Amino acid sequence: TMFWSCSEEAEIAPFKALIFSEGFSSDSPFFNFNGNFNFPGWTNYAETGTRLWIAREFNNDGYIQFSPFGSGQASNIGWAITPAIDLGEAENVVLSFSSATNFVDNPANKLEVLISTDFDGTNVLGATWTALDATVANETTNGYVYIPSGEIDLSSYSGIIHIAFRVTGNGNTLDGLFQVDKVKVYENN
């Protein structure tokens, strides 16, 4: 056995325990290109209008997308909600994801990220949802450019949580599309 010593402490990246990860792989048997997004455990819900999140892929990279474009409906609000995520004994938990937009020209057409500790898996509007402070793609970031959310602090939460991605849009005047990918919840040690 050989030991090395240095005058300075070697920086070793800490292991970050992954609690939940979804990259929407187009290799998944549940991936239905351009069809309604229907991964196991996820909830795809139309609050107003009939539009749902769909599964898409570009260069073999899957993602989910919500667009009110051409719906002809006064309002489209769509939710994509993670399966139950059990934080267990995890500490310093953070959420990260990437989002992108295109053709969005009105700030009223937006993506929000919310968290719930009491969502029962069915009754979306009956649950308590709290907005999370995340960097998200918006009308200023068009061009399908993925924007990292940053590490969103979930350390005040414990037990079972759900994360929701909610897009508010209008099919007539608030055109555009929103994309979400690379959703991760992990311990930021």
Short mmCIF file of C-alpha atoms in Angstrom, two decimals:
data_model
loop_
_atom_site.label_atom_id
_atom_site.label_comp_id
_atom_site.label_asym_id
_atom_site.label_seq_id
_atom_site.Cartn_x
_atom_site.Cartn_y
_atom_site.Cartn_z
CA THR A 1 0.00 0.00 0.00
CA MET A 2 1.28 3.39 -0.91
CA PHE A 3 0.39 6.66 0.83
CA TRP A 4 0.73 10.06 -0.72
CA SER A 5 0.91 13.23 1.28
CA CYS A 6 0.45 16.75 0.02
CA SER A 7 1.10 20.06 1.65
CA GLU A 8 -2.41 21.14 0.70
CA GLU A 9 -5.65 19.28 1.27
CA ALA A 10 -6.77 17.61 -1.95
CA GLU A 11 -10.21 18.78 -3.02
CA ILE A 12 -12.40 15.73 -3.46
CA ALA A 13 -15.94 16.34 -4.70
CA PRO A 14 -18.38 15.00 -2.13
CA PHE A 15 -20.69 12.19 -3.09
CA LYS A 16 -24.15 13.61 -3.69
CA ALA A 17 -26.80 11.05 -2.79
CA LEU A 18 -29.38 10.98 -5.58
CA ILE A 19 -32.94 10.70 -4.25
CA PHE A 20 -34.92 11.12 -7.48
CA SER A 21 -33.95 11.55 -11.11
CA GLU A 22 -35.93 11.72 -14.34
CA GLY A 23 -34.37 12.54 -17.69
CA PHE A 24 -37.42 11.47 -19.75
CA SER A 25 -35.31 9.07 -21.79
CA SER A 26 -36.71 8.42 -25.23
CA ASP A 27 -35.45 4.84 -24.70
CA SER A 28 -38.10 4.34 -22.00
CA PRO A 29 -40.86 1.89 -22.96
CA PHE A 30 -43.29 4.56 -21.70
CA PHE A 31 -41.98 7.24 -24.07
CA ASN A 32 -44.63 8.04 -26.68
CA PHE A 33 -43.15 10.61 -29.07
CA ASN A 34 -45.53 13.58 -29.47
CA GLY A 35 -48.11 11.67 -27.45
CA ASN A 36 -49.37 12.68 -24.02
CA PHE A 37 -46.67 12.28 -21.38
CA ASN A 38 -47.49 9.17 -19.37
CA PHE A 39 -44.52 7.96 -17.32
CA PRO A 40 -45.39 5.71 -14.35
CA GLY A 41 -46.18 7.58 -11.14
CA TRP A 42 -46.29 10.98 -12.83
CA THR A 43 -49.49 13.03 -13.00
CA ASN A 44 -50.31 14.89 -16.23
CA TYR A 45 -53.25 17.16 -15.48
CA ALA A 46 -55.13 19.87 -17.38
CA GLU A 47 -56.41 22.47 -14.89
CA THR A 48 -58.03 24.58 -17.61
CA GLY A 49 -58.41 23.65 -21.25
CA THR A 50 -57.66 20.18 -22.57
CA ARG A 51 -53.96 20.42 -23.37
CA LEU A 52 -51.61 18.05 -21.56
CA TRP A 53 -47.82 17.75 -21.38
CA ILE A 54 -46.38 15.70 -24.24
CA ALA A 55 -43.21 13.66 -24.61
CA ARG A 56 -40.69 14.93 -27.17
CA GLU A 57 -37.08 14.23 -28.08
CA PHE A 58 -34.30 16.01 -29.91
CA ASN A 59 -30.98 14.35 -30.77
CA ASN A 60 -32.03 11.29 -28.75
CA ASP A 61 -32.59 13.45 -25.65
CA GLY A 62 -36.11 13.10 -24.27
CA TYR A 63 -37.97 15.88 -22.47
CA ILE A 64 -41.52 16.95 -21.73
CA GLN A 65 -43.24 19.89 -23.37
CA PHE A 66 -46.37 21.95 -22.80
CA SER A 67 -47.79 24.28 -25.44
CA PRO A 68 -51.14 26.06 -25.66
CA PHE A 69 -50.43 26.87 -29.33
CA GLY A 70 -53.47 26.41 -31.55
CA SER A 71 -55.68 25.02 -28.80
CA GLY A 72 -58.37 27.62 -29.54
CA GLN A 73 -59.13 27.62 -25.82
CA ALA A 74 -59.24 30.74 -23.67
CA SER A 75 -56.79 29.27 -21.19
CA ASN A 76 -54.50 26.26 -20.91
CA ILE A 77 -52.96 25.40 -17.56
CA GLY A 78 -51.09 22.11 -17.45
CA TRP A 79 -49.41 20.32 -14.57
CA ALA A 80 -46.66 17.68 -14.74
CA ILE A 81 -46.22 16.27 -11.22
CA THR A 82 -43.51 13.88 -10.10
CA PRO A 83 -44.24 10.59 -8.40
CA ALA A 84 -44.03 10.64 -4.60
CA ILE A 85 -40.45 11.40 -3.56
CA ASP A 86 -39.53 10.13 -0.08
CA LEU A 87 -36.85 12.35 1.43
CA GLY A 88 -36.37 9.89 4.29
CA GLU A 89 -33.47 10.97 6.51
CA ALA A 90 -31.85 13.03 3.76
CA GLU A 91 -30.32 16.36 4.70
CA ASN A 92 -29.47 19.49 2.70
CA VAL A 93 -31.78 18.32 -0.09
CA VAL A 94 -31.92 20.31 -3.31
CA LEU A 95 -33.94 20.16 -6.51
CA SER A 96 -32.49 20.92 -9.93
CA PHE A 97 -33.87 20.76 -13.45
CA SER A 98 -33.53 22.48 -16.81
CA SER A 99 -36.23 24.34 -18.73
CA ALA A 100 -36.46 25.91 -22.17
CA THR A 101 -38.94 28.01 -24.15
CA ASN A 102 -39.64 29.08 -27.66
CA PHE A 103 -42.19 31.42 -29.29
CA VAL A 104 -43.16 32.86 -25.90
CA ASP A 105 -43.77 36.60 -26.13
CA ASN A 106 -45.87 37.43 -23.10
CA PRO A 107 -44.67 37.13 -19.47
CA ALA A 108 -48.18 36.00 -18.47
CA ASN A 109 -47.39 32.74 -20.25
CA LYS A 110 -45.13 31.13 -17.68
CA LEU A 111 -43.64 28.06 -16.05
CA GLU A 112 -43.87 27.71 -12.27
CA VAL A 113 -42.34 25.06 -10.03
CA LEU A 114 -44.27 24.05 -6.92
CA ILE A 115 -43.93 21.60 -4.05
CA SER A 116 -46.55 19.76 -2.02
CA THR A 117 -46.37 17.61 1.11
CA ASP A 118 -50.05 16.62 1.02
CA PHE A 119 -50.78 15.71 -2.62
CA ASP A 120 -52.61 12.36 -2.62
CA GLY A 121 -51.60 11.48 -6.17
CA THR A 122 -55.04 12.30 -7.57
CA ASN A 123 -56.61 15.54 -6.34
CA VAL A 124 -54.24 18.18 -7.78
CA LEU A 125 -56.25 21.26 -6.83
CA GLY A 126 -57.12 19.87 -3.39
CA ALA A 127 -53.45 19.75 -2.39
CA THR A 128 -51.43 22.57 -0.87
CA TRP A 129 -48.82 23.80 -3.36
CA THR A 130 -46.01 26.20 -2.50
CA ALA A 131 -44.08 28.00 -5.23
CA LEU A 132 -40.33 27.33 -5.28
CA ASP A 133 -37.84 30.03 -6.19
CA ALA A 134 -36.22 28.60 -9.31
CA THR A 135 -34.59 30.08 -12.37
CA VAL A 136 -36.87 29.11 -15.26
CA ALA A 137 -36.97 29.74 -18.97
CA ASN A 138 -39.35 32.56 -19.95
CA GLU A 139 -40.16 35.01 -22.74
CA THR A 140 -36.61 36.41 -22.57
CA THR A 141 -34.86 33.05 -23.15
CA ASN A 142 -36.54 31.75 -26.32
CA GLY A 143 -34.71 29.64 -28.87
CA TYR A 144 -34.90 26.26 -27.14
CA VAL A 145 -32.01 27.26 -24.88
CA TYR A 146 -31.97 25.14 -21.72
CA ILE A 147 -31.74 27.23 -18.56
CA PRO A 148 -30.42 25.52 -15.40
CA SER A 149 -32.75 26.02 -12.43
CA GLY A 150 -29.92 26.31 -9.95
CA GLU A 151 -29.97 24.25 -6.76
CA ILE A 152 -33.33 24.89 -5.10
CA ASP A 153 -33.19 24.43 -1.33
CA LEU A 154 -35.63 21.80 -0.05
CA SER A 155 -33.93 21.39 3.34
CA SER A 156 -37.02 22.62 5.19
CA TYR A 157 -39.03 19.67 3.82
CA SER A 158 -39.15 16.08 5.02
CA GLY A 159 -41.16 12.94 4.37
CA ILE A 160 -43.04 12.55 1.12
CA ILE A 161 -43.04 15.39 -1.40
CA HIS A 162 -44.24 15.96 -4.95
CA ILE A 163 -42.77 18.53 -7.33
CA ALA A 164 -45.04 20.12 -9.94
CA PHE A 165 -44.21 21.92 -13.16
CA ARG A 166 -47.18 24.13 -14.04
CA VAL A 167 -47.47 26.09 -17.28
CA THR A 168 -50.05 28.84 -17.67
CA GLY A 169 -50.82 29.86 -21.23
CA ASN A 170 -53.45 30.92 -23.69
CA GLY A 171 -53.87 29.31 -27.07
CA ASN A 172 -54.85 32.51 -28.87
CA THR A 173 -52.72 35.35 -27.57
CA LEU A 174 -50.09 33.74 -25.35
CA ASP A 175 -48.52 31.31 -27.77
CA GLY A 176 -45.35 29.46 -27.03
CA LEU A 177 -43.99 26.25 -25.61
CA PHE A 178 -42.19 25.21 -22.46
CA GLN A 179 -39.85 22.25 -22.03
CA VAL A 180 -38.58 20.55 -18.86
CA ASP A 181 -35.74 18.04 -18.57
CA LYS A 182 -33.18 16.55 -16.18
CA VAL A 183 -35.21 16.68 -12.97
CA LYS A 184 -33.10 15.69 -9.95
CA VAL A 185 -33.55 15.72 -6.19
CA TYR A 186 -30.38 15.00 -4.24
CA GLU A 187 -28.43 15.63 -1.07
CA ASN A 188 -26.06 18.55 -1.51
CA ASN A 189 -23.44 17.48 1.00
#
